[in-house]
Amino acid sequence: MQKINAAITAVNGYVPDYILTNRELETMVDTNDEWITTRTGIRERRILRGEGVATSDLAVPAVQGLLQKRGIGAEEIDLIIFCTSTPDMPIPATANILAHKIGAKNAWGYDLQAACSGFVYGLTTGAQFIESGKHQKVLVVGGDRMSSIVNYEDRATCILFGDGCGAVLLEPNTEGYGVIDSVLKSDGAGCQNLFMKAGGSLKPATHATVDAKEHYAYQEGQAVFKAAVTNMADVAVEVIDRNNLKSEDIAWLVPHQANKRIIDATASRAGVPPEKVMVNIDRFGNTTNGTIPLCLWEWESKLKKGDNLILAAFGGGFTWGAMYLKWAY
Ligand code: UT7
């Protein structure tokens, strides 16, 4: 029997219109454009403004555009894996809400929470359903409305994050294209360096937790930076080495976009020159689960069938991972 790979056959993305610039942040907290640009590489990020809107509203246009590109209807989707750290609400899963909004009547789905590594976890998980022969069309969505959990009085975090969503469709491929390999890791010892202190079962939200602003994302930036810079590069190198790839074999490095300095360090360790590294952090900031699929969306026209792509991510948890894909179209 021929081996079935899970190949990405369509990609699309969506970012909201509102642009929050470094200059505007200067009017909100004690920061400046020069500090943000040199320490993070971020110039601006997109924000989904308004009441009654949520992460699923970022996903709807991303997925509808994807279905249109691929020329299929929503009812053909078998499974939706929604990778997010900012679900519309704790119950039910945002995957269900999205399925309803787009009319994916025949799909089942679930949310996957692995902080900034969510998309590589989700892509690896989704690939299993294709490789096993169980499903024909799996939608992997990575999106976050980070502005809903960011404290815009905390200069250490509010300058980093943005809102956005990307989505890919996985389908079977028997020509050797698609997901080839992945290395996924986690270490819960890193929990206290990037987390939300309240709002979960450990510390349910109360007036006191809200007054203490514990319903926002909290980060020990330096500790996360140190862990990210080593681990993201380690897994990228591991997946490159165990597939006997040389740097010239790699068409693109697609890194999670948390800090330009982490991206540069990973590219340098992986031996990938800057012109082969996808970077959107300057315009979108850290969109958490959205970073990697948004890169694929923006670079889609430059990708060629057979291109070797290395994806790499690091996030809260800690979670991290890297993947090797052969682009299928
Ligand atoms: O995607 C999930 C994983 N997340 C990450 O990978 C993020 C990893 N961490 C980082 O990217 C960096 O640690 C940050 C960008 C968050 C911070 O950069 P840093 O170079 O580690 O700065 P720092 O935290 O060591 O702070 C240096 C100084 C401090 O002032 P003092 O103590 O030296 O006087 C901070 O108070 O910079 C100050 N600072 C700021 N100054 C202006 C912190 N935030 C700001 C700010 N504007 N926004």
CSV table of C-alpha atoms and ligand atoms in Angstrom, one decimal:
chain,number,residue,atom,x,y,z
A,1,MET,CA,0.0,0.0,0.0
A,2,GLN,CA,1.2,3.5,-0.9
A,3,LYS,CA,2.2,5.7,2.1
A,4,ILE,CA,-0.3,8.5,2.6
A,5,ASN,CA,1.2,11.8,3.6
A,6,ALA,CA,-0.8,14.8,4.9
A,7,ALA,CA,-0.2,17.7,2.5
A,8,ILE,CA,-1.3,21.3,2.8
A,9,THR,CA,-3.4,22.0,-0.2
A,10,ALA,CA,-4.6,25.5,0.6
A,11,VAL,CA,-3.7,28.2,3.0
A,12,ASN,CA,-5.3,31.5,3.9
A,13,GLY,CA,-5.1,34.2,6.6
A,14,TYR,CA,-6.9,37.2,8.0
A,15,VAL,CA,-5.8,40.1,10.1
A,16,PRO,CA,-8.1,42.8,11.4
A,17,ASP,CA,-7.9,46.3,9.9
A,18,TYR,CA,-7.0,48.3,13.0
A,19,ILE,CA,-3.2,49.0,13.2
A,20,LEU,CA,-1.8,49.6,16.6
A,21,THR,CA,1.6,51.3,16.0
A,22,ASN,CA,4.5,51.7,18.4
A,23,ARG,CA,3.8,55.4,18.3
A,24,GLU,CA,0.3,54.9,19.6
A,25,LEU,CA,1.6,52.6,22.4
A,26,GLU,CA,3.9,55.4,23.4
A,27,THR,CA,0.8,57.3,24.4
A,28,MET,CA,-0.5,54.4,26.5
A,29,VAL,CA,2.5,53.1,28.5
A,30,ASP,CA,6.1,54.3,29.2
A,31,THR,CA,7.8,52.9,26.1
A,32,ASN,CA,9.2,54.1,22.8
A,33,ASP,CA,9.4,53.1,19.2
A,34,GLU,CA,13.2,52.6,19.4
A,35,TRP,CA,13.1,50.3,22.4
A,36,ILE,CA,10.3,48.1,20.8
A,37,THR,CA,11.9,48.0,17.4
A,38,THR,CA,15.4,47.1,18.6
A,39,ARG,CA,14.4,44.6,21.3
A,40,THR,CA,11.6,42.9,19.4
A,41,GLY,CA,11.5,43.8,15.8
A,42,ILE,CA,7.9,44.9,16.0
A,43,ARG,CA,6.7,48.1,14.4
A,44,GLU,CA,2.9,47.5,14.5
A,45,ARG,CA,0.3,44.9,15.2
A,46,ARG,CA,-3.4,44.4,14.3
A,47,ILE,CA,-6.2,44.6,16.8
A,48,LEU,CA,-9.8,43.3,16.5
A,49,ARG,CA,-11.8,46.1,18.1
A,50,GLY,CA,-15.4,46.1,19.1
A,51,GLU,CA,-17.9,44.4,21.4
A,52,GLY,CA,-19.3,41.0,20.6
A,53,VAL,CA,-16.4,39.9,18.4
A,54,ALA,CA,-14.0,37.0,19.2
A,55,THR,CA,-11.3,34.7,17.9
A,56,SER,CA,-13.8,32.8,15.7
A,57,ASP,CA,-14.5,36.1,13.9
A,58,LEU,CA,-10.9,36.2,12.8
A,59,ALA,CA,-11.2,32.6,11.6
A,60,VAL,CA,-14.3,32.9,9.6
A,61,PRO,CA,-12.9,35.1,6.8
A,62,ALA,CA,-9.6,33.1,6.9
A,63,VAL,CA,-11.4,29.8,6.4
A,64,GLN,CA,-14.0,31.1,3.9
A,65,GLY,CA,-11.2,32.5,1.7
A,66,LEU,CA,-9.4,29.1,2.0
A,67,LEU,CA,-12.5,27.2,0.9
A,68,GLN,CA,-12.9,29.5,-2.0
A,69,LYS,CA,-9.3,29.1,-3.1
A,70,ARG,CA,-9.6,25.3,-2.9
A,71,GLY,CA,-13.0,25.4,-4.6
A,72,ILE,CA,-14.7,23.2,-2.0
A,73,GLY,CA,-17.7,23.7,0.3
A,74,ALA,CA,-17.6,23.8,4.1
A,75,GLU,CA,-19.7,20.6,4.3
A,76,GLU,CA,-16.7,18.7,2.8
A,77,ILE,CA,-14.6,19.3,5.9
A,78,ASP,CA,-14.2,16.3,8.1
A,79,LEU,CA,-12.4,17.7,11.1
A,80,ILE,CA,-11.5,21.2,12.4
A,81,ILE,CA,-8.6,21.6,14.9
A,82,PHE,CA,-8.7,25.1,16.3
A,83,CYS,CA,-5.4,26.0,17.8
A,84,THR,CA,-5.9,28.9,20.1
A,85,SER,CA,-5.1,30.3,23.5
A,86,THR,CA,-7.9,32.8,23.4
A,87,PRO,CA,-11.0,30.7,22.7
A,88,ASP,CA,-14.3,32.6,22.3
A,89,MET,CA,-15.3,31.2,25.7
A,90,PRO,CA,-14.1,28.2,27.9
A,91,ILE,CA,-17.1,26.1,26.9
A,92,PRO,CA,-17.9,25.1,24.1
A,93,ALA,CA,-14.8,24.7,21.9
A,94,THR,CA,-14.2,27.5,19.4
A,95,ALA,CA,-13.9,24.8,16.7
A,96,ASN,CA,-17.6,24.1,17.2
A,97,ILE,CA,-18.5,27.8,17.0
A,98,LEU,CA,-16.5,28.1,13.8
A,99,ALA,CA,-18.1,25.0,12.3
A,100,HIS,CA,-21.5,26.5,12.9
A,101,LYS,CA,-20.5,29.9,11.5
A,102,ILE,CA,-19.1,28.6,8.3
A,103,GLY,CA,-21.6,25.8,7.8
A,104,ALA,CA,-19.2,22.9,8.2
A,105,LYS,CA,-22.2,20.6,9.0
A,106,ASN,CA,-20.3,17.3,8.6
A,107,ALA,CA,-17.2,18.2,10.7
A,108,TRP,CA,-16.3,17.3,14.2
A,109,GLY,CA,-13.7,19.4,15.9
A,110,TYR,CA,-11.9,20.5,19.0
A,111,ASP,CA,-9.6,23.2,20.4
A,112,LEU,CA,-5.9,22.6,20.9
A,113,GLN,CA,-4.1,24.7,23.5
A,114,ALA,CA,-0.4,24.7,23.5
A,115,ALA,CA,0.2,28.4,23.7
A,116,CYS,CA,2.5,29.7,20.9
A,117,SER,CA,3.4,26.1,19.8
A,118,GLY,CA,-0.3,25.3,19.2
A,119,PHE,CA,-0.1,25.4,15.4
A,120,VAL,CA,2.8,22.9,15.1
A,121,TYR,CA,1.0,20.7,17.7
A,122,GLY,CA,-2.2,21.0,15.7
A,123,LEU,CA,-0.6,20.4,12.3
A,124,THR,CA,1.1,17.3,13.6
A,125,THR,CA,-2.2,16.1,15.2
A,126,GLY,CA,-4.2,16.8,12.1
A,127,ALA,CA,-1.7,15.0,9.9
A,128,GLN,CA,-2.3,11.8,11.8
A,129,PHE,CA,-6.0,11.7,10.8
A,130,ILE,CA,-5.0,12.0,7.1
A,131,GLU,CA,-2.1,9.5,7.3
A,132,SER,CA,-4.3,6.9,9.0
A,133,GLY,CA,-6.8,7.1,6.2
A,134,LYS,CA,-9.5,8.2,8.6
A,135,HIS,CA,-10.2,11.6,7.1
A,136,GLN,CA,-9.8,13.3,3.7
A,137,LYS,CA,-10.1,17.0,4.6
A,138,VAL,CA,-8.8,18.4,7.9
A,139,LEU,CA,-8.8,22.1,8.6
A,140,VAL,CA,-6.1,23.3,11.0
A,141,VAL,CA,-6.7,26.8,12.2
A,142,GLY,CA,-4.3,28.9,14.3
A,143,GLY,CA,-5.7,32.1,15.6
A,144,ASP,CA,-5.8,34.4,18.6
A,145,ARG,CA,-7.4,37.6,19.7
A,146,MET,CA,-4.5,38.3,22.0
A,147,SER,CA,-5.8,41.8,22.7
A,148,SER,CA,-8.5,40.2,24.8
A,149,ILE,CA,-5.9,38.9,27.4
A,150,VAL,CA,-3.3,41.7,27.2
A,151,ASN,CA,-3.0,44.2,29.9
A,152,TYR,CA,-2.5,47.5,28.1
A,153,GLU,CA,-1.0,49.0,31.3
A,154,ASP,CA,1.9,46.5,31.3
A,155,ARG,CA,4.6,47.7,29.0
A,156,ALA,CA,6.5,44.4,29.2
A,157,THR,CA,3.7,42.5,27.4
A,158,CYS,CA,1.4,44.9,25.7
A,159,ILE,CA,3.9,45.9,23.0
A,160,LEU,CA,4.4,42.2,22.0
A,161,PHE,CA,1.0,40.8,20.9
A,162,GLY,CA,-1.4,41.2,18.0
A,163,ASP,CA,-4.6,39.6,16.7
A,164,GLY,CA,-4.7,37.4,13.6
A,165,CYS,CA,-5.6,34.0,12.2
A,166,GLY,CA,-4.3,31.6,9.6
A,167,ALA,CA,-5.7,28.3,8.4
A,168,VAL,CA,-4.5,25.4,6.3
A,169,LEU,CA,-6.3,22.5,4.7
A,170,LEU,CA,-4.7,19.0,5.0
A,171,GLU,CA,-5.5,16.4,2.3
A,172,PRO,CA,-3.9,13.0,1.5
A,173,ASN,CA,-0.9,12.9,-0.8
A,174,THR,CA,0.7,9.7,-2.2
A,175,GLU,CA,3.6,11.4,-4.1
A,176,GLY,CA,5.7,12.1,-1.0
A,177,TYR,CA,4.7,15.7,-0.4
A,178,GLY,CA,3.3,17.1,2.8
A,179,VAL,CA,4.2,16.6,6.5
A,180,ILE,CA,7.4,14.5,6.6
A,181,ASP,CA,8.5,14.7,10.3
A,182,SER,CA,7.9,16.6,13.5
A,183,VAL,CA,9.6,16.9,16.9
A,184,LEU,CA,7.4,18.1,19.7
A,185,LYS,CA,8.3,18.8,23.3
A,186,SER,CA,7.0,20.2,26.5
A,187,ASP,CA,8.1,21.0,30.0
A,188,GLY,CA,5.6,22.1,32.6
A,189,ALA,CA,8.4,23.5,34.8
A,190,GLY,CA,8.1,26.6,32.7
A,191,CYS,CA,4.5,27.2,33.6
A,192,GLN,CA,5.1,30.2,35.9
A,193,ASN,CA,7.1,32.1,33.3
A,194,LEU,CA,4.2,32.6,30.9
A,195,PHE,CA,0.6,32.2,32.2
A,196,MET,CA,-2.7,33.6,33.2
A,197,LYS,CA,-2.8,33.7,37.0
A,198,ALA,CA,-6.6,33.5,37.4
A,199,GLY,CA,-9.7,32.5,35.5
A,200,GLY,CA,-9.0,28.8,35.5
A,201,SER,CA,-10.0,26.0,38.0
A,202,LEU,CA,-7.0,26.8,40.2
A,203,LYS,CA,-8.1,30.3,40.8
A,204,PRO,CA,-11.5,31.1,39.4
A,205,ALA,CA,-12.2,34.7,38.4
A,206,THR,CA,-13.5,36.9,41.3
A,207,HIS,CA,-13.7,40.6,41.7
A,208,ALA,CA,-10.4,40.4,43.5
A,209,THR,CA,-8.6,38.6,40.7
A,210,VAL,CA,-10.0,41.1,38.2
A,211,ASP,CA,-8.9,44.0,40.4
A,212,ALA,CA,-5.4,42.5,40.6
A,213,LYS,CA,-5.4,42.1,36.7
A,214,GLU,CA,-4.8,38.4,37.0
A,215,HIS,CA,-7.0,37.6,34.1
A,216,TYR,CA,-4.3,39.0,31.7
A,217,ALA,CA,-1.3,37.1,30.3
A,218,TYR,CA,1.7,37.4,32.5
A,219,GLN,CA,5.3,36.8,31.3
A,220,GLU,CA,8.7,36.7,32.8
A,221,GLY,CA,10.2,37.9,29.5
A,222,GLN,CA,13.9,37.2,30.1
A,223,ALA,CA,13.3,33.6,31.4
A,224,VAL,CA,11.1,32.9,28.4
A,225,PHE,CA,13.6,34.5,26.0
A,226,LYS,CA,16.4,32.3,27.3
A,227,ALA,CA,14.4,29.1,27.0
A,228,ALA,CA,13.0,30.0,23.6
A,229,VAL,CA,16.3,30.9,22.0
A,230,THR,CA,17.9,27.6,22.9
A,231,ASN,CA,14.9,25.2,22.6
A,232,MET,CA,13.5,26.5,19.3
A,233,ALA,CA,16.8,26.2,17.6
A,234,ASP,CA,17.5,22.8,19.2
A,235,VAL,CA,14.3,21.2,17.7
A,236,ALA,CA,14.8,22.9,14.4
A,237,VAL,CA,18.3,21.5,14.2
A,238,GLU,CA,17.1,18.1,15.4
A,239,VAL,CA,14.5,17.8,12.6
A,240,ILE,CA,16.9,19.0,10.0
A,241,ASP,CA,19.7,16.6,11.1
A,242,ARG,CA,17.5,13.5,11.4
A,243,ASN,CA,16.2,14.0,7.9
A,244,ASN,CA,19.7,14.5,6.5
A,245,LEU,CA,18.9,18.0,5.2
A,246,LYS,CA,21.8,20.4,4.5
A,247,SER,CA,21.2,24.1,4.8
A,248,GLU,CA,21.0,24.5,1.0
A,249,ASP,CA,18.2,21.9,0.9
A,250,ILE,CA,16.0,24.2,3.0
A,251,ALA,CA,13.8,26.5,0.9
A,252,TRP,CA,12.2,28.3,3.9
A,253,LEU,CA,12.4,28.5,7.6
A,254,VAL,CA,9.0,29.4,9.1
A,255,PRO,CA,9.6,30.4,12.7
A,256,HIS,CA,7.1,31.4,15.4
A,257,GLN,CA,7.2,35.2,15.6
A,258,ALA,CA,7.8,36.1,19.3
A,259,ASN,CA,10.9,38.2,19.0
A,260,LYS,CA,13.1,39.0,15.9
A,261,ARG,CA,16.2,38.2,18.0
A,262,ILE,CA,14.9,34.7,18.7
A,263,ILE,CA,14.1,34.2,15.0
A,264,ASP,CA,17.6,35.4,14.0
A,265,ALA,CA,19.2,33.0,16.5
A,266,THR,CA,17.2,30.1,15.3
A,267,ALA,CA,18.0,30.8,11.6
A,268,SER,CA,21.6,31.2,12.4
A,269,ARG,CA,21.8,27.8,14.3
A,270,ALA,CA,19.8,26.1,11.5
A,271,GLY,CA,22.2,27.6,8.9
A,272,VAL,CA,19.3,29.3,7.0
A,273,PRO,CA,20.2,32.7,5.5
A,274,PRO,CA,17.9,35.7,6.3
A,275,GLU,CA,16.4,35.8,2.8
A,276,LYS,CA,14.9,32.3,3.3
A,277,VAL,CA,13.3,33.1,6.7
A,278,MET,CA,9.6,34.2,6.8
A,279,VAL,CA,9.1,37.2,9.0
A,280,ASN,CA,5.9,39.0,9.7
A,281,ILE,CA,6.6,40.1,13.3
A,282,ASP,CA,7.3,43.7,12.1
A,283,ARG,CA,3.8,44.1,10.9
A,284,PHE,CA,1.7,41.7,13.0
A,285,GLY,CA,3.6,41.3,16.3
A,286,ASN,CA,3.2,38.0,18.1
A,287,THR,CA,-0.2,36.6,17.0
A,288,THR,CA,0.5,33.4,19.1
A,289,ASN,CA,-1.2,30.5,17.2
A,290,GLY,CA,-1.5,32.7,14.1
A,291,THR,CA,2.2,33.4,13.4
A,292,ILE,CA,3.1,30.4,11.3
A,293,PRO,CA,0.0,30.0,9.2
A,294,LEU,CA,0.0,33.8,8.5
A,295,CYS,CA,3.5,33.5,7.2
A,296,LEU,CA,2.5,30.6,4.9
A,297,TRP,CA,-0.4,32.7,3.7
A,298,GLU,CA,1.7,35.7,2.9
A,299,TRP,CA,4.5,33.7,1.3
A,300,GLU,CA,2.2,31.3,-0.6
A,301,SER,CA,2.9,32.8,-4.0
A,302,LYS,CA,6.7,32.3,-3.5
A,303,LEU,CA,6.4,28.6,-2.5
A,304,LYS,CA,7.1,26.0,-5.1
A,305,LYS,CA,6.1,22.3,-5.3
A,306,GLY,CA,8.8,20.3,-3.5
A,307,ASP,CA,10.2,23.1,-1.4
A,308,ASN,CA,11.5,21.9,1.9
A,309,LEU,CA,10.0,23.9,4.8
A,310,ILE,CA,11.1,23.9,8.4
A,311,LEU,CA,8.5,25.2,10.9
A,312,ALA,CA,9.7,25.9,14.5
A,313,ALA,CA,7.9,27.3,17.5
A,314,PHE,CA,8.2,27.9,21.2
A,315,GLY,CA,5.6,29.0,23.7
A,316,GLY,CA,4.1,29.0,27.2
A,317,GLY,CA,4.0,25.8,29.0
A,318,PHE,CA,6.7,25.5,28.1
A,319,THR,CA,5.9,23.9,24.7
A,320,TRP,CA,8.1,23.8,21.6
A,321,GLY,CA,8.5,21.9,18.4
A,322,ALA,CA,9.7,21.8,14.8
A,323,MET,CA,8.3,20.2,11.6
A,324,TYR,CA,9.6,19.3,8.2
A,325,LEU,CA,7.2,19.7,5.3
A,326,LYS,CA,7.6,19.2,1.6
A,327,TRP,CA,5.3,21.8,-0.1
A,328,ALA,CA,2.7,20.1,-2.3
A,329,TYR,CA,1.7,22.7,-4.8
B,1,UT7,O1,5.7,33.7,22.1
B,1,UT7,C1,5.7,33.1,23.3
B,1,UT7,C2,7.1,33.1,23.9
B,1,UT7,N1,7.5,34.5,24.2
B,1,UT7,C3,8.7,34.9,23.9
B,1,UT7,O2,9.5,34.2,23.3
B,1,UT7,C4,9.1,36.3,24.4
B,1,UT7,C5,10.5,36.2,25.0
B,1,UT7,N2,11.0,37.4,25.6
B,1,UT7,C6,11.3,38.5,24.9
B,1,UT7,O3,11.1,38.6,23.7
B,1,UT7,C7,12.0,39.6,25.7
B,1,UT7,O4,12.4,39.2,26.9
B,1,UT7,C8,11.1,40.9,25.8
B,1,UT7,C9,10.9,41.6,24.5
B,1,UT7,C10,9.8,40.5,26.5
B,1,UT7,C11,11.8,41.9,26.7
B,1,UT7,O5,13.1,42.2,26.2
B,1,UT7,P1,14.4,42.1,27.1
B,1,UT7,O6,15.6,42.5,26.3
B,1,UT7,O7,14.5,40.7,27.7
B,1,UT7,O8,14.2,43.2,28.2
B,1,UT7,P2,14.1,43.1,29.8
B,1,UT7,O9,12.9,42.4,30.2
B,1,UT7,O10,15.4,42.5,30.3
B,1,UT7,O11,14.1,44.6,30.2
B,1,UT7,C12,15.2,45.5,30.0
B,1,UT7,C13,14.7,46.9,30.4
B,1,UT7,C14,14.1,46.9,31.8
B,1,UT7,O12,14.5,48.1,32.4
B,1,UT7,P3,15.7,48.2,33.5
B,1,UT7,O13,15.3,47.2,34.6
B,1,UT7,O14,16.9,47.7,32.7
B,1,UT7,O15,15.8,49.6,33.9
B,1,UT7,C15,12.7,46.9,31.5
B,1,UT7,O16,11.9,47.5,32.6
B,1,UT7,O17,13.7,47.4,29.5
B,1,UT7,C16,12.6,47.8,30.3
B,1,UT7,N3,11.4,47.6,29.5
B,1,UT7,C17,10.9,48.5,28.6
B,1,UT7,N4,11.4,49.7,28.3
B,1,UT7,C18,10.7,50.4,27.3
B,1,UT7,C19,10.6,46.5,29.5
B,1,UT7,N5,9.6,46.7,28.6
B,1,UT7,C20,9.8,47.9,28.1
B,1,UT7,C21,9.1,48.6,27.1
B,1,UT7,N6,9.6,49.9,26.8
B,1,UT7,N7,8.0,48.2,26.5
